[in-house]
XYZ file of C-alpha atoms in Angstrom:
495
model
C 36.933 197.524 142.690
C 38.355 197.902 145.795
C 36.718 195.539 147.349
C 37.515 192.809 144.628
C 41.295 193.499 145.404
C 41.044 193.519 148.979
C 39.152 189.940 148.583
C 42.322 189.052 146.129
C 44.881 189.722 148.364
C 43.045 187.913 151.301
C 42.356 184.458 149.353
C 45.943 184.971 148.402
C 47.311 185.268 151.801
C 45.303 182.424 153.302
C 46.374 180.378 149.954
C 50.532 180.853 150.676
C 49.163 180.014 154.378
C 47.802 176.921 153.255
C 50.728 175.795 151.279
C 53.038 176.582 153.989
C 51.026 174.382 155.711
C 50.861 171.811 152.958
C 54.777 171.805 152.801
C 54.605 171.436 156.783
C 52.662 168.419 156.709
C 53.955 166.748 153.342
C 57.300 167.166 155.196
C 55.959 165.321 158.316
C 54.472 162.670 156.228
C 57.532 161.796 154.777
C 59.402 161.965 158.246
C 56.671 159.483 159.184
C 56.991 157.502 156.774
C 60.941 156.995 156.907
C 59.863 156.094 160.501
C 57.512 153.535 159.646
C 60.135 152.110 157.361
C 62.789 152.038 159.748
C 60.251 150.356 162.598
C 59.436 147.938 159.556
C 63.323 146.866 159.113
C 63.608 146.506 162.489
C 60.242 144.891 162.660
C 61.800 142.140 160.400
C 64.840 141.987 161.635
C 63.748 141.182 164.932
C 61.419 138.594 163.666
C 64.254 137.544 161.206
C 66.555 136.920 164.285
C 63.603 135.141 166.340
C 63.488 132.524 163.266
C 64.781 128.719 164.393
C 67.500 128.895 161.327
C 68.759 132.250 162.980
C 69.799 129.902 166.236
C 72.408 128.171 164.028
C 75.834 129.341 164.230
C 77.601 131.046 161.386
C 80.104 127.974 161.105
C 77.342 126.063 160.414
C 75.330 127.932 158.298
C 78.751 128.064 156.164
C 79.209 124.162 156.211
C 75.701 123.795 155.022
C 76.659 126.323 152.160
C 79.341 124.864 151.267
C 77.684 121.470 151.071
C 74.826 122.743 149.376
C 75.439 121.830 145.508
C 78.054 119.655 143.995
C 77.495 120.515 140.095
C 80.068 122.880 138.839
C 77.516 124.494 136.472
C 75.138 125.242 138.816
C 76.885 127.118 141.279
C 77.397 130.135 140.443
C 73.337 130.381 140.405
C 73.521 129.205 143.822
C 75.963 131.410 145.477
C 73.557 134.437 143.917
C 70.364 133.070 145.500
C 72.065 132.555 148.911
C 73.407 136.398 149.073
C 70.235 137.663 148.201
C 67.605 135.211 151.091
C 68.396 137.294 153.975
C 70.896 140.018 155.472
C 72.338 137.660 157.514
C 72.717 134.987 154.867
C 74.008 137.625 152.294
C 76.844 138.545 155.384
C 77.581 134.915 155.432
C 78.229 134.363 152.065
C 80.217 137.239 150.971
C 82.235 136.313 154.033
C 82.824 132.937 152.546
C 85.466 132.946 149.540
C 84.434 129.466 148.280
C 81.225 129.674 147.637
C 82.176 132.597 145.019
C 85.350 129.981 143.583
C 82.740 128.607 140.514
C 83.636 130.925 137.423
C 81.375 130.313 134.275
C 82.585 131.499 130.812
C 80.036 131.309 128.283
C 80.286 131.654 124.158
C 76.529 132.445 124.317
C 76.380 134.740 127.505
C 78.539 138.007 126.249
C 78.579 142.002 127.075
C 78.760 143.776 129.837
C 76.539 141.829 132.118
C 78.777 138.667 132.155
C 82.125 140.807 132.805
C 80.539 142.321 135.459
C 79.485 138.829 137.078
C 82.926 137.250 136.267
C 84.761 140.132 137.986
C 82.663 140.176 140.929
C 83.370 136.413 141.537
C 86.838 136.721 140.880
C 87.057 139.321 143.664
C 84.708 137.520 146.224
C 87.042 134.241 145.798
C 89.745 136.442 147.340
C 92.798 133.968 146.721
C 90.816 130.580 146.810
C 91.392 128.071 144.154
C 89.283 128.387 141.485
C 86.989 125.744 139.295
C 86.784 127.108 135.972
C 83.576 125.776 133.451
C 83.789 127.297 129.762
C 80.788 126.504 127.994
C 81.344 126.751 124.184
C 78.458 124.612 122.966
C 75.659 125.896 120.522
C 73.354 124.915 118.097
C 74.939 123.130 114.925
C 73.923 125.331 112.661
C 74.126 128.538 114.262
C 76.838 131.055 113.567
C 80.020 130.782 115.145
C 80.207 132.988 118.563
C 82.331 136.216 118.464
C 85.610 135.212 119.537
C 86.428 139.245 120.351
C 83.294 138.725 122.843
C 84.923 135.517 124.410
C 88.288 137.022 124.575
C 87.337 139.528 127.008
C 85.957 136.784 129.504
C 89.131 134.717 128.786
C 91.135 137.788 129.754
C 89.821 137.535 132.946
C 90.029 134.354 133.497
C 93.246 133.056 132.181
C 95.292 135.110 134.014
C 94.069 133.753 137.124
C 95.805 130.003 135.755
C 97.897 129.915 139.100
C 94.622 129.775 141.170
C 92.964 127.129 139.052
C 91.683 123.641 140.487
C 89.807 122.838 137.581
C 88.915 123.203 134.555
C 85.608 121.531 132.579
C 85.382 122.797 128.949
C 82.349 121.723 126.457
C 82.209 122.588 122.920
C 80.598 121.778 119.910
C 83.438 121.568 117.229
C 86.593 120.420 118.275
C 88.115 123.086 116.442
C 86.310 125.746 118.557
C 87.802 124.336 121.426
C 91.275 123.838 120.115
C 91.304 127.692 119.448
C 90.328 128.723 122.956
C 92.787 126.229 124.715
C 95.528 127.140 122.497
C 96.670 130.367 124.431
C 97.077 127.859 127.621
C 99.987 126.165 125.948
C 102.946 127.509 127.196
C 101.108 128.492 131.188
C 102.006 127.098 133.951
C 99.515 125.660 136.506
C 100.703 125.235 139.570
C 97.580 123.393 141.600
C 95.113 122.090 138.991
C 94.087 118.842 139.848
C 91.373 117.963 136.989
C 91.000 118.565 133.339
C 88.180 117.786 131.647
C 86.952 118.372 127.848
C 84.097 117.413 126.650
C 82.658 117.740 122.773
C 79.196 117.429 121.978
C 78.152 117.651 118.460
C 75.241 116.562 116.881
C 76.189 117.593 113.337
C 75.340 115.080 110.623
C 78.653 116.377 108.881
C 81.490 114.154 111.582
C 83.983 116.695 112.815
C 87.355 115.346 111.938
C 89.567 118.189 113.317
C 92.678 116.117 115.299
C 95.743 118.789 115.292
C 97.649 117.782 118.010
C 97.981 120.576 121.276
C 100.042 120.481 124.392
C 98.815 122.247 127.208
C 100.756 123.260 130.442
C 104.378 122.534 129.130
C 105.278 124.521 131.608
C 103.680 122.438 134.410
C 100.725 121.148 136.140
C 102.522 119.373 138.647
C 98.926 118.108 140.786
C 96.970 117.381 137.746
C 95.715 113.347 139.127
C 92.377 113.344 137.006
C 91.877 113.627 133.158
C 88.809 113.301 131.209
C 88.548 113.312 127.389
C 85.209 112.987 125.495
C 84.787 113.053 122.072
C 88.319 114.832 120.877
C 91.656 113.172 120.392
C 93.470 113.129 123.714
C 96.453 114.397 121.737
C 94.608 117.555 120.464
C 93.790 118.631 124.206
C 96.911 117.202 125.883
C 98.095 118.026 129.302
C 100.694 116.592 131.295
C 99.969 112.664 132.376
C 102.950 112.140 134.657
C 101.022 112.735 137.932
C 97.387 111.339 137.080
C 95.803 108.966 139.014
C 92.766 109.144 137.167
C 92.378 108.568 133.582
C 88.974 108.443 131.289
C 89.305 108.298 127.784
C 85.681 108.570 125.693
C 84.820 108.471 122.438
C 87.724 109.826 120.811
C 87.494 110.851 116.794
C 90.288 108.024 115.394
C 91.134 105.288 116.945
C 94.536 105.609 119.074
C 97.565 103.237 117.135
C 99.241 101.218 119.699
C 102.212 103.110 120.998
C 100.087 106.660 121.422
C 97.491 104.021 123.367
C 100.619 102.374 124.955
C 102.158 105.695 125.934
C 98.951 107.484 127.324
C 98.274 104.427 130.070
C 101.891 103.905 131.107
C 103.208 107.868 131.052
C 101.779 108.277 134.885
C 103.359 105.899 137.828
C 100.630 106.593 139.769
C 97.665 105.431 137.760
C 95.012 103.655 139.748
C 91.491 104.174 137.853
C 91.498 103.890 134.385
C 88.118 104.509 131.717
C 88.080 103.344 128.530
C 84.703 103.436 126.441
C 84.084 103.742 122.380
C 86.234 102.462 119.899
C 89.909 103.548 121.836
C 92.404 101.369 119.903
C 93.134 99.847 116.580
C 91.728 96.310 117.576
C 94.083 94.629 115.545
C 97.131 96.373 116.894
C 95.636 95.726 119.974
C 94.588 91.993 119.671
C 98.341 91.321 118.597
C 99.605 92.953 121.836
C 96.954 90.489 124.013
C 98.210 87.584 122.684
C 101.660 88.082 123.074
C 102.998 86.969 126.603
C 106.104 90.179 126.127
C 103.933 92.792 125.080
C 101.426 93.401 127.716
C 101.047 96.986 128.795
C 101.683 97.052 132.684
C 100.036 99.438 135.028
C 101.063 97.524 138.318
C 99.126 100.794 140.039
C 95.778 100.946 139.243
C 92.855 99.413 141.555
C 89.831 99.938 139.183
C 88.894 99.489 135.156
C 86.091 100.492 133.286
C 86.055 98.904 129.763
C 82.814 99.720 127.210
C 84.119 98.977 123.799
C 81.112 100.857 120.788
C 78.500 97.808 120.222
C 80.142 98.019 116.195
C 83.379 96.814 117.684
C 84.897 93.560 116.315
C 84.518 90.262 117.996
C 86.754 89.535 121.024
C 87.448 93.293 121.223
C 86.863 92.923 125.245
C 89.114 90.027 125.656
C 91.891 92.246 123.672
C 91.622 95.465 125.843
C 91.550 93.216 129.406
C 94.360 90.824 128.317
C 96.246 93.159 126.938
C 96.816 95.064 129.924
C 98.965 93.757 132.680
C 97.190 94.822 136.276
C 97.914 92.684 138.732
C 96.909 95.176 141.809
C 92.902 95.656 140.124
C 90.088 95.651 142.764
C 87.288 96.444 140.704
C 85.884 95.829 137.114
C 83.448 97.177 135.478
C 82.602 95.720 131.223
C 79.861 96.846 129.309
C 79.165 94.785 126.866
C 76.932 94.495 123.700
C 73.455 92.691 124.657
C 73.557 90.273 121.132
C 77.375 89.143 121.238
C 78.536 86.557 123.266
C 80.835 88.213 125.747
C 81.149 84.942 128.142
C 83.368 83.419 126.103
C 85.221 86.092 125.837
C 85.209 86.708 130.029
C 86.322 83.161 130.095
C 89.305 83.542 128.132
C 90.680 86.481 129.596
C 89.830 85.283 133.237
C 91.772 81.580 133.032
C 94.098 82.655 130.608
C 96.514 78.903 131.185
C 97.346 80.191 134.526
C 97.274 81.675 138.067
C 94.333 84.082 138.284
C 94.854 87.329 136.373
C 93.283 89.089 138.818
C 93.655 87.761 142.106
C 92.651 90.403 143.967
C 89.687 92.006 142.408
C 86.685 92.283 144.880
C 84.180 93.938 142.827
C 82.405 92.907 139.220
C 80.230 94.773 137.175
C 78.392 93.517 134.474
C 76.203 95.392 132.178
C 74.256 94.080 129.433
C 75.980 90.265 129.310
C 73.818 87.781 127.897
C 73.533 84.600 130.304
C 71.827 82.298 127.741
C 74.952 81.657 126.555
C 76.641 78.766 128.149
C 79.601 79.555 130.533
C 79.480 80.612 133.682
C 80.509 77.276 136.020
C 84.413 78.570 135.468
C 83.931 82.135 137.090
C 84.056 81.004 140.926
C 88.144 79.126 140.119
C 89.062 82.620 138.869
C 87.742 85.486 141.128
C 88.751 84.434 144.356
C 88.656 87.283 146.194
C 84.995 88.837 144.727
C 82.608 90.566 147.444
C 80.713 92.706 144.958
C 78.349 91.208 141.937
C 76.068 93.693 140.120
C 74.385 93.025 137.041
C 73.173 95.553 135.614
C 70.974 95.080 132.439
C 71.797 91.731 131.639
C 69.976 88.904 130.456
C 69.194 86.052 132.466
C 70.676 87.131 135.539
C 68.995 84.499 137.482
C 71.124 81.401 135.221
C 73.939 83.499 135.799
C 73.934 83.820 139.702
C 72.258 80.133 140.112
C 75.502 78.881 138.313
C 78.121 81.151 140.071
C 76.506 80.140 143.336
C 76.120 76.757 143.398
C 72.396 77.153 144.100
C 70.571 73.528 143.842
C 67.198 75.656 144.286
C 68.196 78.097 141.460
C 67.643 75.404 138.765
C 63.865 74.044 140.105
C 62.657 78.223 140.713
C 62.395 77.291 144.555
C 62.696 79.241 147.000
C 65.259 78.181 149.756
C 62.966 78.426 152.828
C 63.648 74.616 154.178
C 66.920 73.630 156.196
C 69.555 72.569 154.033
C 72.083 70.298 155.300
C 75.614 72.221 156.516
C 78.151 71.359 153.277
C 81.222 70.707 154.003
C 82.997 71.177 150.778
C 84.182 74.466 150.122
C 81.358 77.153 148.756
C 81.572 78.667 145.912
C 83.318 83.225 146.132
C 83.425 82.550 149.913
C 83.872 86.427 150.195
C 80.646 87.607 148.333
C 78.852 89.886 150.583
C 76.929 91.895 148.385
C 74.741 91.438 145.044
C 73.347 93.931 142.970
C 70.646 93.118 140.302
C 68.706 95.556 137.805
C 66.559 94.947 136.136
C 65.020 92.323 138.199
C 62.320 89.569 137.354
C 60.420 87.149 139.459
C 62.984 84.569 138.679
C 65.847 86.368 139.682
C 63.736 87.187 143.152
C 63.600 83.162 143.640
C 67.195 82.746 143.411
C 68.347 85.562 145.175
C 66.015 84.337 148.079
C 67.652 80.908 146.999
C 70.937 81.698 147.587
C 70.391 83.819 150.772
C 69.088 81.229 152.523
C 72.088 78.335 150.902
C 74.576 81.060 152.481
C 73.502 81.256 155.660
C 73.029 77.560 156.043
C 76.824 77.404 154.794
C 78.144 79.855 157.465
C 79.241 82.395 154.166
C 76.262 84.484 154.430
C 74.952 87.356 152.037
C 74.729 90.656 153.909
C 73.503 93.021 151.041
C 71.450 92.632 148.263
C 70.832 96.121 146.199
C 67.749 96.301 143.573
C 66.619 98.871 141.335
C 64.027 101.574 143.699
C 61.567 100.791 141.430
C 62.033 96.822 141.503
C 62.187 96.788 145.203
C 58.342 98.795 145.536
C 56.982 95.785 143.144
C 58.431 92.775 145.521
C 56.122 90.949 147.418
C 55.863 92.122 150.654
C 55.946 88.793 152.361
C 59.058 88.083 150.115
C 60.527 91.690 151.250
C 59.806 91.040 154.549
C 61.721 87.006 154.753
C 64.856 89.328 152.952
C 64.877 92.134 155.673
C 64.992 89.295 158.252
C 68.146 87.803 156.961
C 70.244 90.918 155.046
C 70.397 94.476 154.370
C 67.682 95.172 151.265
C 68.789 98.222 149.370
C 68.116 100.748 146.756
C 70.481 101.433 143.763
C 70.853 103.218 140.861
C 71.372 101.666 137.303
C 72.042 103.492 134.124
């Protein structure tokens, strides 16, 4: 027995000797091991710094930042992903105040999570001016958001009005967004410089909600741009006195004649000007366009998008151009409906029985105009001062420039390669510089080439010609090549 307890207290000893021991060496493991981390950080941190992009100078770094991504609802994503590539870049970026300036409220995006992320931008702007995106759409037929949830992101954010630059808002039902704007009524906002609301229901039922909502009254003395689709201007309505930009979309009702009067005229400074759906009652409006006294004048603005709905009445283009009174316009921009005949229609508002009506407008843009229709011969009296064509979607493009050019070629589908005599008589928009065609066919290659080579032989040469990318990888390169001799051959973009 005693040997048994002798044994005991011997396995017992070495056994507490061992797990001293133990503890010894688990303790040096995990000093070891905090080593090896630390030689690890420093490890990549070393090679971090070796990298080429380490070489660039913070300033840099921060323009390229800053530069990186234009869309509003996409950068709040990106400022997150830059703070988190690198030490260095995450330094960098919560150093930089604008990139954190992007502040998202969502209906759909609630709780804690989303405070959280709109506080922490909020603070990481420090005092920059802010861009401001609520996002209220969701599906049709979904419940309605919790507006108790919203509130507490619109508690953070309206508050911070005197910091805003901008503010985009998309909804579903107008009425939604009525409700959330309403609190910004009677606020003040000092620098905002665009408003923009955008509704984008898909609901079979048609949304007819139009109560009428003035925003800012107390101010928003740098508000220049203002863009309204789908909702009544007047139920969204900020201050107009110091746009320069103005887009109106889609809206619900048509606008009678002195609202539609009031809304272009209420800013002196008005110099680009959108106006696309059905805008204006088109008889109102036709009654203004033919009376010589009751023109609308903006003698400011320099360009003019018109794109009345393809259900619009007949002449509705030639009542929203001669209707207005511009006499300063440099650049025009119709959309028409492919299966009406617009010409007519350009013809009458472009001779109108007297001096030019727009003498100095120096770019055109046609979409959709059908050139089977006859006349075209009258445009080159008219436009004096054009050095911009595009055509964009229209038919028969190649009749269309073969007319307005004078091109002898255009009409046999030559292409212009012999000399051609030096005309003396004056040539056809001696300014044009620069053409842009998409779609384009083989036809409309020949007279291009036509009239590129008639030009030049007239000492008013082309310089630019711009085709659709994926018309100008199906031209011939022996055609390509006789282009890139003469002009610049370029890529654009059509819609």
């Amino acid at each position: 027995m005693n040997v048994l307890k002798d044994d005991i207290a011997r396995l017992e000893g070495e056994f507490a000797h061992m797990a001293t021991v133990e503890d010894y060496l688990v303790m040096q493991l995990e000093t070891l091991r905090l080593s090896m981390q630390k030689h690890q950080s420093r490890i990549n941190q070393l090679r971090s710094d070796c990298a080429p992009i380490a070489s660039i100078p913070n300033e840099i770094l921060v323009a390229i930042f800053e530069a990186g991504i234009s869309a509003y609802e996409d950068r709040e994503e990106y400022a997150m992903c830059i703070s988190h590539v690198s030490r260095l870049w995450r330094n960098i970026a919560l150093a930089t105040p604008s990139l954190w300036t992007s502040i998202h409220v969502n209906c759909e995006c609630v709780g804690d999570g989303q405070l959280r992320m709109l506080e922490l931008f909020t603070a990481r702007s420090h005092r920059k001016p802010l861009d401001i995106t609520m996002d209220l759409v969701r599906d049709d037929d979904a419940d309605s958001w919790d507006e108790l949830l919203l509130c507490e992101q619109t508690d953070i954010v309206f508050p911070l009005v005197s910091r805003w630059r901008s503010l985009r808002v998309s909804g579903t039902f107008r009425e939604e967004v009525f409700n959330v704007l309403s609190p910004l009524r009677h606020l003040y906002a000092p620098i905002l410089e665009a408003f923009e609301v955008k509704v984008e229901s898909s609901a079979v039922e048609p949304d007819e909600f139009d109560e009428p909502l003035l925003l800012f009254q107390r101010g928003a003395p740098r508000l220049t741009h203002v863009e309204i689709h789908e909702i009544s201007l007047t139920a969204c309505e900020p201050p107009l006195s110091s746009l320069t930009s103005l887009h109106l979309h889609h809206p619900p009702n048509t606008y009678d004649i002195d609202r539609y009067r009031h809304m272009l005229v209420a800013s002196n400074h008005l110099t680009e000007l959108q106006l696309v759906g059905d805008i204006v009652d088109t008889g109102q409006l036709y009654m203004i366009a033919t009376s010589p006294t009751s023109s609308i004048k903006i003698p400011t603005l320099r360009s003019l998008t018109i794109s009345p709905s393809w259900s619009a009445g007949s002449f509705t283009i030639y009542s929203l151009l001669a209707s207005l009174e511009t006499p300063a316009l440099e650049s025009l921009t119709m959309r028409c409906c492919p299966w009406k005949n617009h010409v007519s229609e350009f013809q009458e508002v472009f001779r109108n029985y007297g001096p030019p009506r727009f003498p100095l407008l120096r770019s055109l843009t046609l979409q959709f105009a059908d050139f089977d229709q006859p006349g075209a011969l009258w445009f080159p009296s008219v436009l004096p001062s054009i050095t911009h064509i595009s055509l964009i979607g229209c038919k028969s493009s190649a009749r269309f420039l073969g007319l307005l050019l004078s091109c002898d070629a255009a009409d046999e589908g030559l292409l212009c390669t012999a000399p051609i005599k030096d005309y003396s008589d004056s040539v056809a928009l001696p300014l044009l510089t620069d053409i842009c065609l998409a779609p384009m066919e083989m036809p409309d290659l020949v007279v291009i080439c036509s009239i590129v080579s008639e030009r030049i032989l007239r000492r008013t040469p082309i310089t630019c010609v711009r085709f659709h990318i994926r018309d100008l990888s199906n031209i011939p390169q022996d055609r390509l090549e006789w282009l890139r001799e003469r002009i610049q051959v370029k890529a654009c973009e059509s819609n």
